[in-house]
JSON list of C-alpha atoms in Angstrom, two decimals:
[
{"chain": "A", "resi": 997, "resn": "MET", "atom": "CA", "xyz": [0.00, 0.00, 0.00]},
{"chain": "A", "resi": 998, "resn": "TRP", "atom": "CA", "xyz": [2.77, 2.44, 0.94]},
{"chain": "A", "resi": 999, "resn": "ARG", "atom": "CA", "xyz": [4.50, 1.72, -2.35]},
{"chain": "A", "resi": 1000, "resn": "THR", "atom": "CA", "xyz": [1.36, 2.60, -4.31]},
{"chain": "A", "resi": 1001, "resn": "LYS", "atom": "CA", "xyz": [1.00, 5.85, -2.36]},
{"chain": "A", "resi": 1002, "resn": "SER", "atom": "CA", "xyz": [4.66, 6.70, -2.95]},
{"chain": "A", "resi": 1003, "resn": "ILE", "atom": "CA", "xyz": [4.32, 6.16, -6.68]},
{"chain": "A", "resi": 1004, "resn": "PHE", "atom": "CA", "xyz": [1.15, 8.27, -6.69]},
{"chain": "A", "resi": 1005, "resn": "LEU", "atom": "CA", "xyz": [2.91, 11.10, -4.86]},
{"chain": "A", "resi": 1006, "resn": "ILE", "atom": "CA", "xyz": [5.88, 10.97, -7.22]},
{"chain": "A", "resi": 1007, "resn": "CYS", "atom": "CA", "xyz": [3.51, 11.18, -10.20]},
{"chain": "A", "resi": 1008, "resn": "ILE", "atom": "CA", "xyz": [1.79, 14.22, -8.68]},
{"chain": "A", "resi": 1009, "resn": "ILE", "atom": "CA", "xyz": [5.14, 15.93, -8.05]},
{"chain": "A", "resi": 1010, "resn": "LEU", "atom": "CA", "xyz": [6.36, 15.23, -11.59]},
{"chain": "A", "resi": 1011, "resn": "TYR", "atom": "CA", "xyz": [3.07, 16.44, -13.08]},
{"chain": "A", "resi": 1012, "resn": "SER", "atom": "CA", "xyz": [3.15, 19.60, -10.96]},
{"chain": "A", "resi": 1013, "resn": "PHE", "atom": "CA", "xyz": [6.75, 20.36, -11.96]},
{"chain": "A", "resi": 1014, "resn": "THR", "atom": "CA", "xyz": [5.97, 19.83, -15.64]},
{"chain": "A", "resi": 1015, "resn": "ALA", "atom": "CA", "xyz": [2.89, 22.04, -15.45]},
{"chain": "A", "resi": 1016, "resn": "PHE", "atom": "CA", "xyz": [4.86, 24.72, -13.57]},
{"chain": "A", "resi": 1017, "resn": "SER", "atom": "CA", "xyz": [7.65, 24.65, -16.17]},
{"chain": "A", "resi": 1018, "resn": "GLN", "atom": "CA", "xyz": [5.21, 24.89, -19.05]},
{"chain": "A", "resi": 1019, "resn": "ASN", "atom": "CA", "xyz": [3.31, 27.75, -17.42]},
{"chain": "A", "resi": 1020, "resn": "ASN", "atom": "CA", "xyz": [6.58, 29.64, -16.81]},
{"chain": "A", "resi": 1021, "resn": "GLN", "atom": "CA", "xyz": [7.59, 29.32, -20.45]},
{"chain": "A", "resi": 1022, "resn": "VAL", "atom": "CA", "xyz": [4.13, 30.33, -21.69]},
{"chain": "A", "resi": 1023, "resn": "ASN", "atom": "CA", "xyz": [4.22, 33.38, -19.42]},
{"chain": "A", "resi": 1024, "resn": "ASP", "atom": "CA", "xyz": [7.73, 34.28, -20.60]},
{"chain": "A", "resi": 1025, "resn": "ARG", "atom": "CA", "xyz": [6.65, 33.99, -24.21]},
{"chain": "A", "resi": 1026, "resn": "ALA", "atom": "CA", "xyz": [3.57, 36.17, -23.66]},
{"chain": "A", "resi": 1027, "resn": "GLU", "atom": "CA", "xyz": [5.70, 38.84, -21.98]},
{"chain": "A", "resi": 1028, "resn": "ASP", "atom": "CA", "xyz": [8.25, 38.64, -24.80]},
{"chain": "A", "resi": 1029, "resn": "GLU", "atom": "CA", "xyz": [5.53, 39.22, -27.39]},
{"chain": "A", "resi": 1030, "resn": "LYS", "atom": "CA", "xyz": [4.52, 42.40, -25.56]},
{"chain": "A", "resi": 1031, "resn": "GLN", "atom": "CA", "xyz": [8.14, 43.55, -25.60]},
{"chain": "A", "resi": 1032, "resn": "GLY", "atom": "CA", "xyz": [8.49, 42.84, -29.32]},
{"chain": "A", "resi": 1033, "resn": "LEU", "atom": "CA", "xyz": [10.63, 39.73, -28.82]},
{"chain": "A", "resi": 1034, "resn": "HIS", "atom": "CA", "xyz": [8.86, 37.45, -31.27]},
{"chain": "A", "resi": 1035, "resn": "ALA", "atom": "CA", "xyz": [10.02, 34.82, -33.74]},
{"chain": "A", "resi": 1036, "resn": "ASP", "atom": "CA", "xyz": [10.06, 37.52, -36.42]},
{"chain": "A", "resi": 1037, "resn": "GLY", "atom": "CA", "xyz": [7.74, 36.07, -39.00]},
{"chain": "A", "resi": 1038, "resn": "GLY", "atom": "CA", "xyz": [8.58, 32.44, -38.31]},
{"chain": "A", "resi": 1039, "resn": "SER", "atom": "CA", "xyz": [8.31, 30.04, -35.41]},
{"chain": "A", "resi": 1040, "resn": "TRP", "atom": "CA", "xyz": [10.45, 28.89, -32.52]},
{"chain": "A", "resi": 1041, "resn": "ASP", "atom": "CA", "xyz": [11.59, 25.50, -33.79]},
{"chain": "A", "resi": 1042, "resn": "PHE", "atom": "CA", "xyz": [14.43, 23.18, -34.72]},
{"chain": "A", "resi": 1043, "resn": "PHE", "atom": "CA", "xyz": [15.08, 23.06, -38.46]},
{"chain": "A", "resi": 1044, "resn": "THR", "atom": "CA", "xyz": [17.15, 20.31, -40.05]},
{"chain": "A", "resi": 1045, "resn": "SER", "atom": "CA", "xyz": [18.58, 19.88, -43.52]},
{"chain": "A", "resi": 1046, "resn": "LYS", "atom": "CA", "xyz": [19.04, 16.70, -45.50]},
{"chain": "A", "resi": 1047, "resn": "SER", "atom": "CA", "xyz": [22.59, 15.45, -45.18]},
{"chain": "A", "resi": 1048, "resn": "LYS", "atom": "CA", "xyz": [24.79, 15.81, -48.26]},
{"chain": "A", "resi": 1049, "resn": "GLY", "atom": "CA", "xyz": [26.69, 12.52, -48.29]},
{"chain": "A", "resi": 1050, "resn": "ASP", "atom": "CA", "xyz": [29.77, 12.73, -46.06]},
{"chain": "A", "resi": 1051, "resn": "SER", "atom": "CA", "xyz": [28.98, 16.31, -45.22]},
{"chain": "A", "resi": 1052, "resn": "ILE", "atom": "CA", "xyz": [30.35, 18.47, -42.45]},
{"chain": "A", "resi": 1053, "resn": "PHE", "atom": "CA", "xyz": [27.56, 19.25, -39.98]},
{"chain": "A", "resi": 1054, "resn": "ILE", "atom": "CA", "xyz": [26.97, 22.71, -38.53]},
{"chain": "A", "resi": 1055, "resn": "LEU", "atom": "CA", "xyz": [24.42, 23.71, -35.88]},
{"chain": "A", "resi": 1056, "resn": "LEU", "atom": "CA", "xyz": [23.40, 27.35, -35.42]},
{"chain": "A", "resi": 1057, "resn": "ILE", "atom": "CA", "xyz": [21.60, 28.24, -32.18]},
{"chain": "A", "resi": 1058, "resn": "GLY", "atom": "CA", "xyz": [19.97, 31.58, -31.49]},
{"chain": "A", "resi": 1059, "resn": "ASP", "atom": "CA", "xyz": [16.80, 33.62, -31.19]},
{"chain": "A", "resi": 1060, "resn": "SER", "atom": "CA", "xyz": [14.97, 35.76, -33.77]},
{"chain": "A", "resi": 1061, "resn": "ILE", "atom": "CA", "xyz": [18.28, 37.34, -34.80]},
{"chain": "A", "resi": 1062, "resn": "LEU", "atom": "CA", "xyz": [19.28, 33.88, -36.04]},
{"chain": "A", "resi": 1063, "resn": "LYS", "atom": "CA", "xyz": [15.99, 33.84, -37.96]},
{"chain": "A", "resi": 1064, "resn": "GLY", "atom": "CA", "xyz": [17.23, 36.95, -39.75]},
{"chain": "A", "resi": 1065, "resn": "TYR", "atom": "CA", "xyz": [20.67, 35.71, -40.79]},
{"chain": "A", "resi": 1066, "resn": "HIS", "atom": "CA", "xyz": [20.37, 31.92, -41.06]},
{"chain": "A", "resi": 1067, "resn": "GLN", "atom": "CA", "xyz": [19.55, 31.69, -44.77]},
{"chain": "A", "resi": 1068, "resn": "ASP", "atom": "CA", "xyz": [22.50, 33.86, -45.78]},
{"chain": "A", "resi": 1069, "resn": "VAL", "atom": "CA", "xyz": [24.82, 31.65, -43.71]},
{"chain": "A", "resi": 1070, "resn": "ILE", "atom": "CA", "xyz": [23.36, 28.52, -45.28]},
{"chain": "A", "resi": 1071, "resn": "ASP", "atom": "CA", "xyz": [23.82, 29.98, -48.77]},
{"chain": "A", "resi": 1072, "resn": "LYS", "atom": "CA", "xyz": [27.44, 30.90, -48.03]},
{"chain": "A", "resi": 1073, "resn": "LEU", "atom": "CA", "xyz": [28.34, 27.48, -46.63]},
{"chain": "A", "resi": 1074, "resn": "ASP", "atom": "CA", "xyz": [26.08, 25.27, -48.73]},
{"chain": "A", "resi": 1075, "resn": "SER", "atom": "CA", "xyz": [28.94, 23.78, -50.72]},
{"chain": "A", "resi": 1076, "resn": "VAL", "atom": "CA", "xyz": [30.90, 23.07, -47.54]},
{"chain": "A", "resi": 1077, "resn": "ALA", "atom": "CA", "xyz": [28.44, 21.83, -44.93]},
{"chain": "A", "resi": 1078, "resn": "THR", "atom": "CA", "xyz": [24.97, 20.68, -43.98]},
{"chain": "A", "resi": 1079, "resn": "ILE", "atom": "CA", "xyz": [23.48, 23.30, -41.66]},
{"chain": "A", "resi": 1080, "resn": "ASP", "atom": "CA", "xyz": [20.75, 22.81, -39.06]},
{"chain": "A", "resi": 1081, "resn": "TYR", "atom": "CA", "xyz": [19.47, 25.64, -36.89]},
{"chain": "A", "resi": 1082, "resn": "TRP", "atom": "CA", "xyz": [17.51, 25.99, -33.66]},
{"chain": "A", "resi": 1083, "resn": "VAL", "atom": "CA", "xyz": [15.50, 29.18, -33.27]},
{"chain": "A", "resi": 1084, "resn": "THR", "atom": "CA", "xyz": [14.52, 29.46, -29.61]},
{"chain": "A", "resi": 1085, "resn": "GLY", "atom": "CA", "xyz": [13.04, 32.11, -27.36]},
{"chain": "A", "resi": 1086, "resn": "MET", "atom": "CA", "xyz": [14.31, 30.47, -24.18]},
{"chain": "A", "resi": 1087, "resn": "HIS", "atom": "CA", "xyz": [16.74, 32.11, -21.76]},
{"chain": "A", "resi": 1088, "resn": "LEU", "atom": "CA", "xyz": [19.44, 30.59, -19.54]},
{"chain": "A", "resi": 1089, "resn": "ASN", "atom": "CA", "xyz": [17.02, 29.97, -16.65]},
{"chain": "A", "resi": 1090, "resn": "SER", "atom": "CA", "xyz": [14.21, 28.42, -18.71]},
{"chain": "A", "resi": 1091, "resn": "PRO", "atom": "CA", "xyz": [13.20, 25.16, -16.96]},
{"chain": "A", "resi": 1092, "resn": "THR", "atom": "CA", "xyz": [13.54, 22.85, -19.98]},
{"chain": "A", "resi": 1093, "resn": "LEU", "atom": "CA", "xyz": [16.49, 24.58, -21.64]},
{"chain": "A", "resi": 1094, "resn": "LEU", "atom": "CA", "xyz": [19.22, 22.04, -20.91]},
{"chain": "A", "resi": 1095, "resn": "ASP", "atom": "CA", "xyz": [17.03, 19.06, -21.83]},
{"chain": "A", "resi": 1096, "resn": "GLU", "atom": "CA", "xyz": [16.17, 20.65, -25.16]},
{"chain": "A", "resi": 1097, "resn": "LEU", "atom": "CA", "xyz": [19.76, 21.73, -25.73]},
{"chain": "A", "resi": 1098, "resn": "THR", "atom": "CA", "xyz": [20.92, 18.15, -25.11]},
{"chain": "A", "resi": 1099, "resn": "GLU", "atom": "CA", "xyz": [18.45, 16.85, -27.68]},
{"chain": "A", "resi": 1100, "resn": "LYS", "atom": "CA", "xyz": [19.45, 19.40, -30.31]},
{"chain": "A", "resi": 1101, "resn": "VAL", "atom": "CA", "xyz": [23.24, 19.22, -30.06]},
{"chain": "A", "resi": 1102, "resn": "SER", "atom": "CA", "xyz": [23.20, 15.42, -30.09]},
{"chain": "A", "resi": 1103, "resn": "TYR", "atom": "CA", "xyz": [20.85, 15.18, -33.09]},
{"chain": "A", "resi": 1104, "resn": "LYS", "atom": "CA", "xyz": [23.86, 14.79, -35.42]},
{"chain": "A", "resi": 1105, "resn": "ALA", "atom": "CA", "xyz": [27.60, 14.56, -34.96]},
{"chain": "A", "resi": 1106, "resn": "TYR", "atom": "CA", "xyz": [28.05, 18.31, -35.40]},
{"chain": "A", "resi": 1107, "resn": "ASP", "atom": "CA", "xyz": [31.48, 19.58, -36.36]},
{"chain": "A", "resi": 1108, "resn": "VAL", "atom": "CA", "xyz": [30.69, 23.15, -35.28]},
{"chain": "A", "resi": 1109, "resn": "VAL", "atom": "CA", "xyz": [28.10, 24.57, -32.88]},
{"chain": "A", "resi": 1110, "resn": "HIS", "atom": "CA", "xyz": [27.70, 28.35, -33.20]},
{"chain": "A", "resi": 1111, "resn": "PHE", "atom": "CA", "xyz": [25.44, 29.71, -30.45]},
{"chain": "A", "resi": 1112, "resn": "ASN", "atom": "CA", "xyz": [23.99, 32.82, -28.90]},
{"chain": "A", "resi": 1113, "resn": "ILE", "atom": "CA", "xyz": [21.55, 33.14, -26.00]},
{"chain": "A", "resi": 1114, "resn": "GLY", "atom": "CA", "xyz": [20.86, 36.60, -24.64]},
{"chain": "A", "resi": 1115, "resn": "LEU", "atom": "CA", "xyz": [17.94, 38.72, -25.83]},
{"chain": "A", "resi": 1116, "resn": "HIS", "atom": "CA", "xyz": [15.36, 36.79, -23.78]},
{"chain": "A", "resi": 1117, "resn": "GLY", "atom": "CA", "xyz": [17.13, 36.92, -20.42]},
{"chain": "A", "resi": 1118, "resn": "TRP", "atom": "CA", "xyz": [17.49, 40.60, -19.54]},
{"chain": "A", "resi": 1119, "resn": "GLN", "atom": "CA", "xyz": [14.03, 41.00, -18.03]},
{"chain": "A", "resi": 1120, "resn": "GLU", "atom": "CA", "xyz": [14.02, 41.48, -14.26]},
{"chain": "A", "resi": 1121, "resn": "GLY", "atom": "CA", "xyz": [13.59, 38.24, -12.34]},
{"chain": "A", "resi": 1122, "resn": "ARG", "atom": "CA", "xyz": [14.34, 35.83, -15.16]},
{"chain": "A", "resi": 1123, "resn": "ILE", "atom": "CA", "xyz": [17.94, 35.14, -14.22]},
{"chain": "A", "resi": 1124, "resn": "PRO", "atom": "CA", "xyz": [18.57, 35.40, -10.46]},
{"chain": "A", "resi": 1125, "resn": "THR", "atom": "CA", "xyz": [21.30, 37.74, -9.26]},
{"chain": "A", "resi": 1126, "resn": "GLY", "atom": "CA", "xyz": [24.69, 36.07, -9.44]},
{"chain": "A", "resi": 1127, "resn": "GLN", "atom": "CA", "xyz": [23.43, 33.12, -11.51]},
{"chain": "A", "resi": 1128, "resn": "TYR", "atom": "CA", "xyz": [24.16, 34.28, -15.05]},
{"chain": "A", "resi": 1129, "resn": "VAL", "atom": "CA", "xyz": [27.71, 32.89, -15.12]},
{"chain": "A", "resi": 1130, "resn": "PRO", "atom": "CA", "xyz": [26.89, 29.51, -13.47]},
{"chain": "A", "resi": 1131, "resn": "LEU", "atom": "CA", "xyz": [23.92, 29.03, -15.79]},
{"chain": "A", "resi": 1132, "resn": "LEU", "atom": "CA", "xyz": [26.02, 29.88, -18.84]},
{"chain": "A", "resi": 1133, "resn": "GLU", "atom": "CA", "xyz": [28.73, 27.47, -17.68]},
{"chain": "A", "resi": 1134, "resn": "LYS", "atom": "CA", "xyz": [26.12, 24.69, -17.39]},
{"chain": "A", "resi": 1135, "resn": "TYR", "atom": "CA", "xyz": [24.89, 25.52, -20.89]},
{"chain": "A", "resi": 1136, "resn": "LEU", "atom": "CA", "xyz": [28.42, 25.35, -22.28]},
{"chain": "A", "resi": 1137, "resn": "GLN", "atom": "CA", "xyz": [29.15, 22.12, -20.42]},
{"chain": "A", "resi": 1138, "resn": "THR", "atom": "CA", "xyz": [25.98, 20.57, -21.86]},
{"chain": "A", "resi": 1139, "resn": "ILE", "atom": "CA", "xyz": [27.22, 21.25, -25.39]},
{"chain": "A", "resi": 1140, "resn": "ARG", "atom": "CA", "xyz": [30.64, 19.82, -24.59]},
{"chain": "A", "resi": 1141, "resn": "VAL", "atom": "CA", "xyz": [29.23, 16.63, -23.09]},
{"chain": "A", "resi": 1142, "resn": "HIS", "atom": "CA", "xyz": [26.66, 15.94, -25.80]},
{"chain": "A", "resi": 1143, "resn": "ALA", "atom": "CA", "xyz": [28.61, 17.20, -28.81]},
{"chain": "A", "resi": 1144, "resn": "PRO", "atom": "CA", "xyz": [32.17, 16.29, -27.74]},
{"chain": "A", "resi": 1145, "resn": "GLN", "atom": "CA", "xyz": [33.49, 16.36, -31.30]},
{"chain": "A", "resi": 1146, "resn": "ALA", "atom": "CA", "xyz": [32.21, 19.86, -32.05]},
{"chain": "A", "resi": 1147, "resn": "SER", "atom": "CA", "xyz": [34.15, 23.10, -32.19]},
{"chain": "A", "resi": 1148, "resn": "ILE", "atom": "CA", "xyz": [32.09, 25.66, -30.25]},
{"chain": "A", "resi": 1149, "resn": "ILE", "atom": "CA", "xyz": [31.71, 29.35, -31.11]},
{"chain": "A", "resi": 1150, "resn": "TRP", "atom": "CA", "xyz": [29.91, 31.86, -28.93]},
{"chain": "A", "resi": 1151, "resn": "ALA", "atom": "CA", "xyz": [28.29, 34.90, -30.56]},
{"chain": "A", "resi": 1152, "resn": "SER", "atom": "CA", "xyz": [27.71, 38.00, -28.47]},
{"chain": "A", "resi": 1153, "resn": "THR", "atom": "CA", "xyz": [24.21, 39.46, -28.24]},
{"chain": "A", "resi": 1154, "resn": "THR", "atom": "CA", "xyz": [23.49, 42.32, -30.64]},
{"chain": "A", "resi": 1155, "resn": "PRO", "atom": "CA", "xyz": [22.78, 45.89, -29.48]},
{"chain": "A", "resi": 1156, "resn": "VAL", "atom": "CA", "xyz": [19.31, 47.08, -28.48]},
{"chain": "A", "resi": 1157, "resn": "THR", "atom": "CA", "xyz": [18.10, 50.43, -29.83]},
{"chain": "A", "resi": 1158, "resn": "GLU", "atom": "CA", "xyz": [15.42, 52.83, -28.72]},
{"chain": "A", "resi": 1159, "resn": "LEU", "atom": "CA", "xyz": [12.03, 52.38, -30.35]},
{"chain": "A", "resi": 1160, "resn": "ASP", "atom": "CA", "xyz": [11.94, 54.34, -33.63]},
{"chain": "A", "resi": 1161, "resn": "ASN", "atom": "CA", "xyz": [15.30, 55.94, -32.89]},
{"chain": "A", "resi": 1162, "resn": "ALA", "atom": "CA", "xyz": [18.72, 54.70, -34.02]},
{"chain": "A", "resi": 1163, "resn": "ILE", "atom": "CA", "xyz": [20.42, 55.20, -30.65]},
{"chain": "A", "resi": 1164, "resn": "LEU", "atom": "CA", "xyz": [21.27, 52.68, -27.95]},
{"chain": "A", "resi": 1165, "resn": "ASN", "atom": "CA", "xyz": [18.46, 51.84, -25.56]},
{"chain": "A", "resi": 1166, "resn": "GLU", "atom": "CA", "xyz": [19.23, 53.35, -22.15]},
{"chain": "A", "resi": 1167, "resn": "GLU", "atom": "CA", "xyz": [17.43, 50.68, -20.12]},
{"chain": "A", "resi": 1168, "resn": "ILE", "atom": "CA", "xyz": [18.10, 47.37, -21.83]},
{"chain": "A", "resi": 1169, "resn": "ASN", "atom": "CA", "xyz": [21.38, 47.82, -23.70]},
{"chain": "A", "resi": 1170, "resn": "PRO", "atom": "CA", "xyz": [23.56, 48.27, -20.56]},
{"chain": "A", "resi": 1171, "resn": "ILE", "atom": "CA", "xyz": [22.29, 44.86, -19.38]},
{"chain": "A", "resi": 1172, "resn": "ILE", "atom": "CA", "xyz": [23.23, 43.35, -22.75]},
{"chain": "A", "resi": 1173, "resn": "VAL", "atom": "CA", "xyz": [26.71, 44.90, -22.52]},
{"chain": "A", "resi": 1174, "resn": "LYS", "atom": "CA", "xyz": [27.25, 43.55, -18.99]},
{"chain": "A", "resi": 1175, "resn": "ARG", "atom": "CA", "xyz": [26.04, 40.08, -19.92]},
{"chain": "A", "resi": 1176, "resn": "ASN", "atom": "CA", "xyz": [28.26, 40.06, -23.01]},
{"chain": "A", "resi": 1177, "resn": "GLN", "atom": "CA", "xyz": [31.25, 40.96, -20.83]},
{"chain": "A", "resi": 1178, "resn": "LEU", "atom": "CA", "xyz": [30.49, 38.17, -18.37]},
{"chain": "A", "resi": 1179, "resn": "ALA", "atom": "CA", "xyz": [29.97, 35.69, -21.20]},
{"chain": "A", "resi": 1180, "resn": "GLN", "atom": "CA", "xyz": [33.21, 36.70, -22.87]},
{"chain": "A", "resi": 1181, "resn": "GLN", "atom": "CA", "xyz": [35.07, 35.98, -19.63]},
{"chain": "A", "resi": 1182, "resn": "VAL", "atom": "CA", "xyz": [33.47, 32.52, -19.47]},
{"chain": "A", "resi": 1183, "resn": "MET", "atom": "CA", "xyz": [34.46, 31.83, -23.08]},
{"chain": "A", "resi": 1184, "resn": "GLN", "atom": "CA", "xyz": [38.04, 33.00, -22.53]},
{"chain": "A", "resi": 1185, "resn": "GLU", "atom": "CA", "xyz": [38.37, 30.76, -19.49]},
{"chain": "A", "resi": 1186, "resn": "ASN", "atom": "CA", "xyz": [37.09, 27.83, -21.53]},
{"chain": "A", "resi": 1187, "resn": "GLU", "atom": "CA", "xyz": [39.08, 28.69, -24.68]},
{"chain": "A", "resi": 1188, "resn": "ILE", "atom": "CA", "xyz": [35.93, 29.18, -26.76]},
{"chain": "A", "resi": 1189, "resn": "PRO", "atom": "CA", "xyz": [36.26, 31.51, -29.79]},
{"chain": "A", "resi": 1190, "resn": "VAL", "atom": "CA", "xyz": [34.12, 34.64, -29.68]},
{"chain": "A", "resi": 1191, "resn": "ASN", "atom": "CA", "xyz": [32.17, 35.94, -32.66]},
{"chain": "A", "resi": 1192, "resn": "ASP", "atom": "CA", "xyz": [31.59, 39.54, -31.57]},
{"chain": "A", "resi": 1193, "resn": "LEU", "atom": "CA", "xyz": [28.32, 40.47, -33.25]},
{"chain": "A", "resi": 1194, "resn": "TYR", "atom": "CA", "xyz": [27.74, 43.26, -30.72]},
{"chain": "A", "resi": 1195, "resn": "ASN", "atom": "CA", "xyz": [30.78, 45.28, -31.76]},
{"chain": "A", "resi": 1196, "resn": "LEU", "atom": "CA", "xyz": [30.11, 44.47, -35.40]},
{"chain": "A", "resi": 1197, "resn": "MET", "atom": "CA", "xyz": [26.75, 46.22, -35.19]},
{"chain": "A", "resi": 1198, "resn": "VAL", "atom": "CA", "xyz": [27.10, 48.86, -32.45]},
{"chain": "A", "resi": 1199, "resn": "ASP", "atom": "CA", "xyz": [28.37, 51.54, -34.84]},
{"chain": "A", "resi": 1200, "resn": "LYS", "atom": "CA", "xyz": [25.86, 50.56, -37.55]},
{"chain": "A", "resi": 1201, "resn": "LEU", "atom": "CA", "xyz": [22.61, 51.36, -35.76]},
{"chain": "A", "resi": 1202, "resn": "GLU", "atom": "CA", "xyz": [21.23, 52.84, -38.97]},
{"chain": "A", "resi": 1203, "resn": "LEU", "atom": "CA", "xyz": [20.77, 49.20, -40.02]},
{"chain": "A", "resi": 1204, "resn": "ALA", "atom": "CA", "xyz": [18.49, 48.52, -37.05]},
{"chain": "A", "resi": 1205, "resn": "ARG", "atom": "CA", "xyz": [14.81, 48.01, -37.81]},
{"chain": "A", "resi": 1206, "resn": "LEU", "atom": "CA", "xyz": [14.06, 50.34, -34.88]},
{"chain": "A", "resi": 1207, "resn": "ASP", "atom": "CA", "xyz": [11.71, 47.94, -33.12]},
{"chain": "A", "resi": 1208, "resn": "ARG", "atom": "CA", "xyz": [14.52, 47.81, -30.50]},
{"chain": "A", "resi": 1209, "resn": "PHE", "atom": "CA", "xyz": [15.77, 44.28, -31.27]},
{"chain": "A", "resi": 1210, "resn": "HIS", "atom": "CA", "xyz": [15.82, 43.39, -34.96]},
{"chain": "A", "resi": 1211, "resn": "TRP", "atom": "CA", "xyz": [17.80, 44.44, -38.04]},
{"chain": "A", "resi": 1212, "resn": "ASN", "atom": "CA", "xyz": [17.25, 45.05, -41.72]},
{"chain": "A", "resi": 1213, "resn": "GLN", "atom": "CA", "xyz": [18.52, 42.72, -44.43]},
{"chain": "A", "resi": 1214, "resn": "LYS", "atom": "CA", "xyz": [21.80, 44.57, -44.86]},
{"chain": "A", "resi": 1215, "resn": "GLY", "atom": "CA", "xyz": [22.46, 44.21, -41.13]},
{"chain": "A", "resi": 1216, "resn": "TYR", "atom": "CA", "xyz": [21.78, 40.50, -41.24]},
{"chain": "A", "resi": 1217, "resn": "GLN", "atom": "CA", "xyz": [24.02, 40.21, -44.29]},
{"chain": "A", "resi": 1218, "resn": "LEU", "atom": "CA", "xyz": [26.92, 41.68, -42.33]},
{"chain": "A", "resi": 1219, "resn": "MET", "atom": "CA", "xyz": [26.30, 39.23, -39.51]},
{"chain": "A", "resi": 1220, "resn": "SER", "atom": "CA", "xyz": [26.12, 36.28, -41.89]},
{"chain": "A", "resi": 1221, "resn": "ASP", "atom": "CA", "xyz": [29.46, 37.27, -43.45]},
{"chain": "A", "resi": 1222, "resn": "GLN", "atom": "CA", "xyz": [31.15, 37.25, -40.05]},
{"chain": "A", "resi": 1223, "resn": "ILE", "atom": "CA", "xyz": [29.42, 34.06, -38.93]},
{"chain": "A", "resi": 1224, "resn": "ALA", "atom": "CA", "xyz": [30.39, 32.17, -42.07]},
{"chain": "A", "resi": 1225, "resn": "THR", "atom": "CA", "xyz": [33.99, 33.33, -41.64]},
{"chain": "A", "resi": 1226, "resn": "SER", "atom": "CA", "xyz": [34.09, 32.21, -38.01]},
{"chain": "A", "resi": 1227, "resn": "VAL", "atom": "CA", "xyz": [32.65, 28.79, -38.89]},
{"chain": "A", "resi": 1228, "resn": "LEU", "atom": "CA", "xyz": [35.18, 28.28, -41.68]},
{"chain": "A", "resi": 1229, "resn": "GLU", "atom": "CA", "xyz": [38.00, 29.26, -39.32]},
{"chain": "A", "resi": 1230, "resn": "ALA", "atom": "CA", "xyz": [36.78, 26.67, -36.80]},
{"chain": "A", "resi": 1231, "resn": "LEU", "atom": "CA", "xyz": [36.74, 24.00, -39.49]},
{"chain": "A", "resi": 1232, "resn": "THR", "atom": "CA", "xyz": [40.36, 24.63, -40.46]},
{"chain": "A", "resi": 1233, "resn": "LYS", "atom": "CA", "xyz": [41.70, 24.20, -36.91]}
]
């Protein structure tokens, strides 16, 4: 009898945790939509490409900024590699992040994993004080464990502008700068190459779409050029 009750209690706990996690992510997504942090005309999803024989495999991870530049990167590297990409609105403290990351990075034997995670974590309360670095280290460790053969590249988060004004946002952008600095320290300590998209774009705010977060096609083209170069450099090492 006690065993049956124990199993029942465990099931209740697991169900409650799952429901809590799902509710948190739904609430985060609803708040993001209000802020203008949407999937930018697409959907949050994992997109795979058909393998080209003995192809090199690349995985791009990012948010709606990835949605903007992914096709240009694919076009540039099409003759070299098979490219999959994961467009996600999760942040470092999202309850299911590491489980989903594990699934994605182990989907193929990726030669390079190029990732960014930043625009969905600046909101107050999402990442507890003092936890950004430990959470990022867990994220990085998850990639290393489940894609041990992959070269890893971290891309800094792009600047945030004011709404309808091509200047840096006074509230959000300082958080992005601080998080980028912390992340760069983590990457240096772990000998992970840095693709500095922030500094690429910070003096090109005229290419911002002026919805605070996104960029026009020329801006995404610049990013794709630098991303393709960084991936090719990783493949030659």
